[in-house]
Amino acid sequence: MFAVISDIHSNIEALTAVLGDIERRGIKTIYCLGDVVGYGPNPGECLDLIIEKTKWCVLGNHDYAALYEPTNFNYGAEQASFWTRFSLEAEQETQRRSRRWSFLGTLPMRRTLRIKLGGVNAAIIDFAHASPRKPINEYIFPDDVYTNPLKVRVLFERVRHICFVGHTHLPGVFLDEPDFYLPDELGDVYPIIDSEKAIINIGSVGQPRDDDNRSSYVYVDGNEVHFARLKYDFETTAKKIEAIEQLDNFHAERLRDGR
Ligand SMILES: [Fe+2]
């Protein structure tokens, strides 16, 4: 069994809740799809936990922004990334500060697992923050299936079997027809089979945007990908955001609404 988490966005309350849930399920292996930082009030603490608890992590666009520069960010997101950098730089303990920066600075863009699942399937699973084509920045929205089916088909040419992504904060499964299924429509389970390609968006731990304010992540048990949702104390996170002048209050409001 393993769990996949993504888009923590400096939300330590959500991350702590999700890690606790994963531990309760007895899952020891956790992979992370990036955007550990950005938007939220606890970048350093989230990095420390991700370093400690996950097997590996790939680079997200907000991690890239804190490290290098924000690209195509709106004003609020850009301000948040500058504040994130400031906050990480303000850490007084040299060792901790440099461990966080060197973790960010060595994140890979992609990872691949070749794995036997449920003793039956030999799966090739790719992991990227955003898309199999442009792993850091490309958005794959559920609507693309209807408004831009060619884009989705071209993306699937880059998928060998299964690709886990985050980035849009909208969980669900893309098939190569193309088609998109919400977790609800699948009874929260997608079975990986040899003969079907899928791009699986696992949703966001720290800033869900599908009108459900609970944290989202997945765990894989046998050949089944389970979509999990979890309540966390978003009010505490929201209040911390509101108390930091450089962080737009909208980032707090959206946590309450899950948008
Ligand atoms: Fe994100």
PDB file of C-alpha atoms and ligand atoms in Angstrom:
ATOM      1  CA  MET A   1       0.000   0.000   0.000  1.00  0.00           C
ATOM      2  CA  PHE A   2       1.089   3.537  -0.625  1.00  0.00           C
ATOM      3  CA  ALA A   3      -0.462   6.996  -0.372  1.00  0.00           C
ATOM      4  CA  VAL A   4      -0.050   9.952  -2.722  1.00  0.00           C
ATOM      5  CA  ILE A   5      -0.499  13.509  -1.502  1.00  0.00           C
ATOM      6  CA  SER A   6      -0.217  16.831  -3.314  1.00  0.00           C
ATOM      7  CA  ASP A   7      -0.694  20.605  -3.102  1.00  0.00           C
ATOM      8  CA  ILE A   8      -0.164  21.055   0.597  1.00  0.00           C
ATOM      9  CA  HIS A   9       0.331  24.798   0.150  1.00  0.00           C
ATOM     10  CA  SER A  10       1.869  25.530   3.553  1.00  0.00           C
ATOM     11  CA  ASN A  11      -1.253  24.273   5.324  1.00  0.00           C
ATOM     12  CA  ILE A  12       0.113  22.430   8.366  1.00  0.00           C
ATOM     13  CA  GLU A  13      -3.333  21.697   9.869  1.00  0.00           C
ATOM     14  CA  ALA A  14      -4.413  19.880   6.701  1.00  0.00           C
ATOM     15  CA  LEU A  15      -1.068  18.096   6.299  1.00  0.00           C
ATOM     16  CA  THR A  16      -1.054  16.887   9.904  1.00  0.00           C
ATOM     17  CA  ALA A  17      -4.624  15.591   9.591  1.00  0.00           C
ATOM     18  CA  VAL A  18      -3.865  13.737   6.344  1.00  0.00           C
ATOM     19  CA  LEU A  19      -0.629  12.204   7.640  1.00  0.00           C
ATOM     20  CA  GLY A  20      -2.525  11.016  10.731  1.00  0.00           C
ATOM     21  CA  ASP A  21      -5.197   9.438   8.547  1.00  0.00           C
ATOM     22  CA  ILE A  22      -2.564   7.691   6.421  1.00  0.00           C
ATOM     23  CA  GLU A  23      -0.868   6.353   9.554  1.00  0.00           C
ATOM     24  CA  ARG A  24      -4.188   5.079  10.925  1.00  0.00           C
ATOM     25  CA  ARG A  25      -4.638   3.084   7.735  1.00  0.00           C
ATOM     26  CA  GLY A  26      -1.248   1.455   8.376  1.00  0.00           C
ATOM     27  CA  ILE A  27       0.289   2.936   5.221  1.00  0.00           C
ATOM     28  CA  LYS A  28       4.047   3.399   5.475  1.00  0.00           C
ATOM     29  CA  THR A  29       4.956   4.712   2.022  1.00  0.00           C
ATOM     30  CA  ILE A  30       3.944   8.228   0.978  1.00  0.00           C
ATOM     31  CA  TYR A  31       4.777  10.017  -2.283  1.00  0.00           C
ATOM     32  CA  CYS A  32       4.217  13.736  -2.778  1.00  0.00           C
ATOM     33  CA  LEU A  33       3.378  15.551  -6.028  1.00  0.00           C
ATOM     34  CA  GLY A  34       4.653  18.965  -5.002  1.00  0.00           C
ATOM     35  CA  ASP A  35       3.354  22.447  -4.212  1.00  0.00           C
ATOM     36  CA  VAL A  36       4.399  21.869  -0.621  1.00  0.00           C
ATOM     37  CA  VAL A  37       4.516  25.658  -0.240  1.00  0.00           C
ATOM     38  CA  GLY A  38       2.653  28.719  -1.533  1.00  0.00           C
ATOM     39  CA  TYR A  39      -0.565  30.467  -0.409  1.00  0.00           C
ATOM     40  CA  GLY A  40      -0.508  29.305   3.205  1.00  0.00           C
ATOM     41  CA  PRO A  41       1.091  30.371   6.498  1.00  0.00           C
ATOM     42  CA  ASN A  42       3.432  27.447   7.442  1.00  0.00           C
ATOM     43  CA  PRO A  43       5.875  26.734   4.584  1.00  0.00           C
ATOM     44  CA  GLY A  44       8.820  25.713   6.794  1.00  0.00           C
ATOM     45  CA  GLU A  45       6.835  23.363   9.014  1.00  0.00           C
ATOM     46  CA  CYS A  46       5.223  21.710   5.981  1.00  0.00           C
ATOM     47  CA  LEU A  47       8.619  21.214   4.318  1.00  0.00           C
ATOM     48  CA  ASP A  48       9.987  19.630   7.514  1.00  0.00           C
ATOM     49  CA  LEU A  49       7.094  17.150   7.663  1.00  0.00           C
ATOM     50  CA  ILE A  50       7.294  16.307   3.962  1.00  0.00           C
ATOM     51  CA  ILE A  51      11.053  15.728   4.270  1.00  0.00           C
ATOM     52  CA  GLU A  52      10.486  13.489   7.280  1.00  0.00           C
ATOM     53  CA  LYS A  53       7.401  11.542   6.242  1.00  0.00           C
ATOM     54  CA  THR A  54       7.483  11.069   2.469  1.00  0.00           C
ATOM     55  CA  LYS A  55       9.656   8.747   0.438  1.00  0.00           C
ATOM     56  CA  TRP A  56      10.060  11.380  -2.261  1.00  0.00           C
ATOM     57  CA  CYS A  57       8.438  14.458  -3.708  1.00  0.00           C
ATOM     58  CA  VAL A  58       8.383  16.053  -7.175  1.00  0.00           C
ATOM     59  CA  LEU A  59       8.594  19.758  -7.991  1.00  0.00           C
ATOM     60  CA  GLY A  60       5.427  21.882  -8.152  1.00  0.00           C
ATOM     61  CA  ASN A  61       5.061  25.332  -9.709  1.00  0.00           C
ATOM     62  CA  HIS A  62       4.755  26.994  -6.274  1.00  0.00           C
ATOM     63  CA  ASP A  63       7.903  25.216  -5.036  1.00  0.00           C
ATOM     64  CA  TYR A  64       9.621  26.466  -8.188  1.00  0.00           C
ATOM     65  CA  ALA A  65       8.276  29.971  -7.521  1.00  0.00           C
ATOM     66  CA  ALA A  66       9.677  30.103  -3.997  1.00  0.00           C
ATOM     67  CA  LEU A  67      13.011  28.791  -5.227  1.00  0.00           C
ATOM     68  CA  TYR A  68      13.395  30.760  -8.485  1.00  0.00           C
ATOM     69  CA  GLU A  69      10.536  33.041  -9.576  1.00  0.00           C
ATOM     70  CA  PRO A  70       6.760  32.911  -9.923  1.00  0.00           C
ATOM     71  CA  THR A  71       5.648  32.294 -13.523  1.00  0.00           C
ATOM     72  CA  ASN A  72       2.093  33.122 -14.677  1.00  0.00           C
ATOM     73  CA  PHE A  73       0.922  33.776 -11.114  1.00  0.00           C
ATOM     74  CA  ASN A  74      -1.879  36.156 -10.238  1.00  0.00           C
ATOM     75  CA  TYR A  75      -1.009  38.987  -7.877  1.00  0.00           C
ATOM     76  CA  GLY A  76      -2.093  37.205  -4.671  1.00  0.00           C
ATOM     77  CA  ALA A  77      -0.224  34.007  -5.518  1.00  0.00           C
ATOM     78  CA  GLU A  78       2.869  36.001  -6.481  1.00  0.00           C
ATOM     79  CA  GLN A  79       2.824  37.951  -3.213  1.00  0.00           C
ATOM     80  CA  ALA A  80       2.417  34.677  -1.316  1.00  0.00           C
ATOM     81  CA  SER A  81       5.454  33.197  -3.040  1.00  0.00           C
ATOM     82  CA  PHE A  82       7.599  36.224  -2.137  1.00  0.00           C
ATOM     83  CA  TRP A  83       6.401  35.956   1.457  1.00  0.00           C
ATOM     84  CA  THR A  84       7.183  32.205   1.425  1.00  0.00           C
ATOM     85  CA  ARG A  85      10.755  32.930   0.398  1.00  0.00           C
ATOM     86  CA  PHE A  86      11.034  35.622   3.064  1.00  0.00           C
ATOM     87  CA  SER A  87       9.653  33.269   5.704  1.00  0.00           C
ATOM     88  CA  LEU A  88      12.043  30.422   4.775  1.00  0.00           C
ATOM     89  CA  GLU A  89      14.955  32.869   4.822  1.00  0.00           C
ATOM     90  CA  ALA A  90      13.901  34.119   8.262  1.00  0.00           C
ATOM     91  CA  GLU A  91      14.513  30.712   9.859  1.00  0.00           C
ATOM     92  CA  GLN A  92      17.265  31.293  12.415  1.00  0.00           C
ATOM     93  CA  GLU A  93      18.502  27.727  12.665  1.00  0.00           C
ATOM     94  CA  THR A  94      21.045  27.440   9.843  1.00  0.00           C
ATOM     95  CA  GLN A  95      20.870  23.674   9.478  1.00  0.00           C
ATOM     96  CA  ARG A  96      17.093  23.619   9.276  1.00  0.00           C
ATOM     97  CA  ARG A  97      17.040  26.533   6.843  1.00  0.00           C
ATOM     98  CA  SER A  98      19.556  24.972   4.473  1.00  0.00           C
ATOM     99  CA  ARG A  99      17.927  21.538   4.681  1.00  0.00           C
ATOM    100  CA  ARG A 100      14.632  23.074   3.510  1.00  0.00           C
ATOM    101  CA  TRP A 101      16.262  24.989   0.652  1.00  0.00           C
ATOM    102  CA  SER A 102      18.329  22.052  -0.518  1.00  0.00           C
ATOM    103  CA  PHE A 103      15.228  19.832  -0.438  1.00  0.00           C
ATOM    104  CA  LEU A 104      13.399  22.354  -2.658  1.00  0.00           C
ATOM    105  CA  GLY A 105      16.453  22.762  -4.872  1.00  0.00           C
ATOM    106  CA  THR A 106      16.812  19.059  -5.616  1.00  0.00           C
ATOM    107  CA  LEU A 107      13.183  18.108  -6.296  1.00  0.00           C
ATOM    108  CA  PRO A 108      12.886  16.149  -9.559  1.00  0.00           C
ATOM    109  CA  MET A 109      10.248  16.990 -12.195  1.00  0.00           C
ATOM    110  CA  ARG A 110       9.040  13.391 -12.556  1.00  0.00           C
ATOM    111  CA  ARG A 111       9.199  10.005 -10.906  1.00  0.00           C
ATOM    112  CA  THR A 112       8.242   6.560 -12.181  1.00  0.00           C
ATOM    113  CA  LEU A 113       7.316   3.357 -10.383  1.00  0.00           C
ATOM    114  CA  ARG A 114       7.137  -0.044 -12.027  1.00  0.00           C
ATOM    115  CA  ILE A 115       5.146  -2.155  -9.657  1.00  0.00           C
ATOM    116  CA  LYS A 116       3.093  -5.312  -9.362  1.00  0.00           C
ATOM    117  CA  LEU A 117      -0.293  -4.404  -7.953  1.00  0.00           C
ATOM    118  CA  GLY A 118      -2.520  -6.919  -6.232  1.00  0.00           C
ATOM    119  CA  GLY A 119      -0.243  -9.670  -7.517  1.00  0.00           C
ATOM    120  CA  VAL A 120      -1.900  -9.402 -10.922  1.00  0.00           C
ATOM    121  CA  ASN A 121      -0.950  -6.241 -12.783  1.00  0.00           C
ATOM    122  CA  ALA A 122       2.427  -4.949 -13.805  1.00  0.00           C
ATOM    123  CA  ALA A 123       1.802  -1.232 -13.688  1.00  0.00           C
ATOM    124  CA  ILE A 124       3.952   1.641 -14.893  1.00  0.00           C
ATOM    125  CA  ILE A 125       3.041   4.632 -12.763  1.00  0.00           C
ATOM    126  CA  ASP A 126       4.360   8.095 -13.574  1.00  0.00           C
ATOM    127  CA  PHE A 127       4.147  10.920 -11.056  1.00  0.00           C
ATOM    128  CA  ALA A 128       4.196  14.606 -11.973  1.00  0.00           C
ATOM    129  CA  HIS A 129       2.866  17.745 -10.350  1.00  0.00           C
ATOM    130  CA  ALA A 130       0.867  19.064 -13.311  1.00  0.00           C
ATOM    131  CA  SER A 131       0.770  16.954 -16.486  1.00  0.00           C
ATOM    132  CA  PRO A 132       2.678  14.178 -18.232  1.00  0.00           C
ATOM    133  CA  ARG A 133       3.698  16.658 -20.977  1.00  0.00           C
ATOM    134  CA  LYS A 134       4.684  19.720 -18.963  1.00  0.00           C
ATOM    135  CA  PRO A 135       5.228  18.365 -15.469  1.00  0.00           C
ATOM    136  CA  ILE A 136       5.376  21.654 -13.573  1.00  0.00           C
ATOM    137  CA  ASN A 137       2.899  24.055 -15.146  1.00  0.00           C
ATOM    138  CA  GLU A 138       0.307  22.575 -17.493  1.00  0.00           C
ATOM    139  CA  TYR A 139      -3.304  22.492 -16.287  1.00  0.00           C
ATOM    140  CA  ILE A 140      -5.555  19.578 -17.219  1.00  0.00           C
ATOM    141  CA  PHE A 141      -9.078  20.616 -16.319  1.00  0.00           C
ATOM    142  CA  PRO A 142     -12.096  18.284 -16.338  1.00  0.00           C
ATOM    143  CA  ASP A 143     -13.714  20.609 -18.939  1.00  0.00           C
ATOM    144  CA  ASP A 144     -10.820  20.005 -21.361  1.00  0.00           C
ATOM    145  CA  VAL A 145     -12.447  16.669 -22.124  1.00  0.00           C
ATOM    146  CA  TYR A 146     -15.308  18.578 -23.801  1.00  0.00           C
ATOM    147  CA  THR A 147     -13.728  21.892 -24.796  1.00  0.00           C
ATOM    148  CA  ASN A 148     -10.322  20.640 -25.913  1.00  0.00           C
ATOM    149  CA  PRO A 149     -10.460  16.864 -26.440  1.00  0.00           C
ATOM    150  CA  LEU A 150      -7.472  16.968 -28.793  1.00  0.00           C
ATOM    151  CA  LYS A 151      -5.286  18.339 -25.992  1.00  0.00           C
ATOM    152  CA  VAL A 152      -6.293  15.468 -23.724  1.00  0.00           C
ATOM    153  CA  ARG A 153      -5.655  12.880 -26.464  1.00  0.00           C
ATOM    154  CA  VAL A 154      -2.207  14.338 -27.122  1.00  0.00           C
ATOM    155  CA  LEU A 155      -1.477  14.261 -23.394  1.00  0.00           C
ATOM    156  CA  PHE A 156      -2.376  10.595 -23.313  1.00  0.00           C
ATOM    157  CA  GLU A 157       0.312   9.910 -25.939  1.00  0.00           C
ATOM    158  CA  ARG A 158       2.749  10.730 -23.123  1.00  0.00           C
ATOM    159  CA  VAL A 159       1.080   8.335 -20.689  1.00  0.00           C
ATOM    160  CA  ARG A 160       2.456   4.806 -20.684  1.00  0.00           C
ATOM    161  CA  HIS A 161      -0.129   3.450 -18.277  1.00  0.00           C
ATOM    162  CA  ILE A 162      -1.007   5.475 -15.168  1.00  0.00           C
ATOM    163  CA  CYS A 163      -0.018   9.044 -14.364  1.00  0.00           C
ATOM    164  CA  PHE A 164      -0.758  10.670 -11.014  1.00  0.00           C
ATOM    165  CA  VAL A 165      -1.034  14.468 -11.036  1.00  0.00           C
ATOM    166  CA  GLY A 166      -2.219  17.317  -8.816  1.00  0.00           C
ATOM    167  CA  HIS A 167      -2.011  21.053  -9.705  1.00  0.00           C
ATOM    168  CA  THR A 168      -5.685  21.883 -10.442  1.00  0.00           C
ATOM    169  CA  HIS A 169      -6.781  20.803  -6.943  1.00  0.00           C
ATOM    170  CA  LEU A 170      -9.696  18.955  -8.619  1.00  0.00           C
ATOM    171  CA  PRO A 171      -9.661  15.194  -7.976  1.00  0.00           C
ATOM    172  CA  GLY A 172     -10.868  12.689 -10.555  1.00  0.00           C
ATOM    173  CA  VAL A 173      -9.855  10.288 -13.320  1.00  0.00           C
ATOM    174  CA  PHE A 174      -9.202  11.084 -16.998  1.00  0.00           C
ATOM    175  CA  LEU A 175      -9.447   8.261 -19.525  1.00  0.00           C
ATOM    176  CA  ASP A 176      -8.166   8.475 -23.102  1.00  0.00           C
ATOM    177  CA  GLU A 177     -11.555   8.528 -24.892  1.00  0.00           C
ATOM    178  CA  PRO A 178     -11.253  11.309 -23.589  1.00  0.00           C
ATOM    179  CA  ASP A 179     -13.449  11.119 -20.528  1.00  0.00           C
ATOM    180  CA  PHE A 180     -13.417  12.454 -17.004  1.00  0.00           C
ATOM    181  CA  TYR A 181     -14.934  10.864 -13.900  1.00  0.00           C
ATOM    182  CA  LEU A 182     -15.382  12.497 -10.523  1.00  0.00           C
ATOM    183  CA  PRO A 183     -14.450  10.306  -7.546  1.00  0.00           C
ATOM    184  CA  ASP A 184     -18.174  10.214  -6.616  1.00  0.00           C
ATOM    185  CA  GLU A 185     -19.045   8.706  -9.984  1.00  0.00           C
ATOM    186  CA  LEU A 186     -16.530   5.927  -9.343  1.00  0.00           C
ATOM    187  CA  GLY A 187     -17.651   5.186  -5.790  1.00  0.00           C
ATOM    188  CA  ASP A 188     -14.287   6.710  -4.754  1.00  0.00           C
ATOM    189  CA  VAL A 189     -12.355   3.777  -6.230  1.00  0.00           C
ATOM    190  CA  TYR A 190     -10.540   3.452  -9.557  1.00  0.00           C
ATOM    191  CA  PRO A 191      -9.224  -0.043 -10.300  1.00  0.00           C
ATOM    192  CA  ILE A 192      -5.940  -0.022 -12.241  1.00  0.00           C
ATOM    193  CA  ILE A 193      -6.059  -2.580 -15.045  1.00  0.00           C
ATOM    194  CA  ASP A 194      -3.444  -3.551 -17.616  1.00  0.00           C
ATOM    195  CA  SER A 195      -5.531  -2.500 -20.613  1.00  0.00           C
ATOM    196  CA  GLU A 196      -6.531   1.035 -19.599  1.00  0.00           C
ATOM    197  CA  LYS A 197      -4.534   4.261 -19.424  1.00  0.00           C
ATOM    198  CA  ALA A 198      -5.531   6.844 -16.837  1.00  0.00           C
ATOM    199  CA  ILE A 199      -4.451  10.264 -15.632  1.00  0.00           C
ATOM    200  CA  ILE A 200      -5.471  10.422 -12.006  1.00  0.00           C
ATOM    201  CA  ASN A 201      -5.756  13.782 -10.284  1.00  0.00           C
ATOM    202  CA  ILE A 202      -5.501  13.223  -6.558  1.00  0.00           C
ATOM    203  CA  GLY A 203      -6.813  16.618  -5.446  1.00  0.00           C
ATOM    204  CA  SER A 204      -5.250  18.894  -2.858  1.00  0.00           C
ATOM    205  CA  VAL A 205      -4.361  18.386   0.793  1.00  0.00           C
ATOM    206  CA  GLY A 206      -4.149  22.037   1.720  1.00  0.00           C
ATOM    207  CA  GLN A 207      -6.376  23.956  -0.675  1.00  0.00           C
ATOM    208  CA  PRO A 208      -9.244  21.869  -2.117  1.00  0.00           C
ATOM    209  CA  ARG A 209     -11.141  23.653  -4.909  1.00  0.00           C
ATOM    210  CA  ASP A 210     -14.023  21.338  -5.775  1.00  0.00           C
ATOM    211  CA  ASP A 211     -16.554  23.004  -3.456  1.00  0.00           C
ATOM    212  CA  ASP A 212     -15.651  20.549  -0.724  1.00  0.00           C
ATOM    213  CA  ASN A 213     -13.408  22.024   1.967  1.00  0.00           C
ATOM    214  CA  ARG A 214     -12.044  18.664   3.120  1.00  0.00           C
ATOM    215  CA  SER A 215      -8.470  17.605   2.304  1.00  0.00           C
ATOM    216  CA  SER A 216      -8.094  15.241  -0.622  1.00  0.00           C
ATOM    217  CA  TYR A 217      -5.516  12.496  -1.246  1.00  0.00           C
ATOM    218  CA  VAL A 218      -5.389   8.935  -2.555  1.00  0.00           C
ATOM    219  CA  TYR A 219      -4.053   5.616  -1.365  1.00  0.00           C
ATOM    220  CA  VAL A 220      -3.400   2.560  -3.476  1.00  0.00           C
ATOM    221  CA  ASP A 221      -4.354  -0.818  -2.051  1.00  0.00           C
ATOM    222  CA  GLY A 222      -3.783  -3.779  -4.362  1.00  0.00           C
ATOM    223  CA  ASN A 223      -4.802  -2.461  -7.782  1.00  0.00           C
ATOM    224  CA  GLU A 224      -7.375  -0.051  -6.333  1.00  0.00           C
ATOM    225  CA  VAL A 225      -6.850   3.696  -6.143  1.00  0.00           C
ATOM    226  CA  HIS A 226      -8.979   4.999  -3.284  1.00  0.00           C
ATOM    227  CA  PHE A 227      -9.954   8.675  -3.144  1.00  0.00           C
ATOM    228  CA  ALA A 228      -9.998   9.873   0.464  1.00  0.00           C
ATOM    229  CA  ARG A 229     -11.459  13.085   1.942  1.00  0.00           C
ATOM    230  CA  LEU A 230     -10.742  14.330   5.398  1.00  0.00           C
ATOM    231  CA  LYS A 231     -12.028  17.152   7.576  1.00  0.00           C
ATOM    232  CA  TYR A 232      -9.386  19.353   9.143  1.00  0.00           C
ATOM    233  CA  ASP A 233      -9.321  22.551  11.178  1.00  0.00           C
ATOM    234  CA  PHE A 234      -9.370  25.031   8.257  1.00  0.00           C
ATOM    235  CA  GLU A 235     -10.493  27.852  10.548  1.00  0.00           C
ATOM    236  CA  THR A 236      -7.112  27.847  12.321  1.00  0.00           C
ATOM    237  CA  THR A 237      -5.261  27.993   8.989  1.00  0.00           C
ATOM    238  CA  ALA A 238      -7.573  30.715   7.676  1.00  0.00           C
ATOM    239  CA  LYS A 239      -7.025  32.859  10.773  1.00  0.00           C
ATOM    240  CA  LYS A 240      -3.240  32.519  10.444  1.00  0.00           C
ATOM    241  CA  ILE A 241      -3.453  33.665   6.821  1.00  0.00           C
ATOM    242  CA  GLU A 242      -5.585  36.652   7.804  1.00  0.00           C
ATOM    243  CA  ALA A 243      -3.007  37.608  10.439  1.00  0.00           C
ATOM    244  CA  ILE A 244      -0.177  37.789   7.874  1.00  0.00           C
ATOM    245  CA  GLU A 245      -0.392  41.048   5.990  1.00  0.00           C
ATOM    246  CA  GLN A 246       1.410  39.828   2.861  1.00  0.00           C
ATOM    247  CA  LEU A 247      -1.026  36.928   2.386  1.00  0.00           C
ATOM    248  CA  ASP A 248      -4.261  37.841   0.585  1.00  0.00           C
ATOM    249  CA  ASN A 249      -7.376  37.174   2.710  1.00  0.00           C
ATOM    250  CA  PHE A 250      -8.890  35.421  -0.296  1.00  0.00           C
ATOM    251  CA  HIS A 251      -6.524  32.514   0.409  1.00  0.00           C
ATOM    252  CA  ALA A 252      -8.229  32.183   3.803  1.00  0.00           C
ATOM    253  CA  GLU A 253     -11.756  32.539   2.428  1.00  0.00           C
ATOM    254  CA  ARG A 254     -11.257  29.837  -0.188  1.00  0.00           C
ATOM    255  CA  LEU A 255     -10.196  27.340   2.506  1.00  0.00           C
ATOM    256  CA  ARG A 256     -13.531  27.811   4.251  1.00  0.00           C
ATOM    257  CA  ASP A 257     -15.459  27.294   1.003  1.00  0.00           C
ATOM    258  CA  GLY A 258     -13.223  24.734  -0.709  1.00  0.00           C
ATOM    259  CA  ARG A 259     -12.954  26.759  -3.900  1.00  0.00           C
TER     260      ARG A 259
HETATM  261 FE    FE B   1      -1.170  23.828  -6.264  1.00  0.00          FE
END
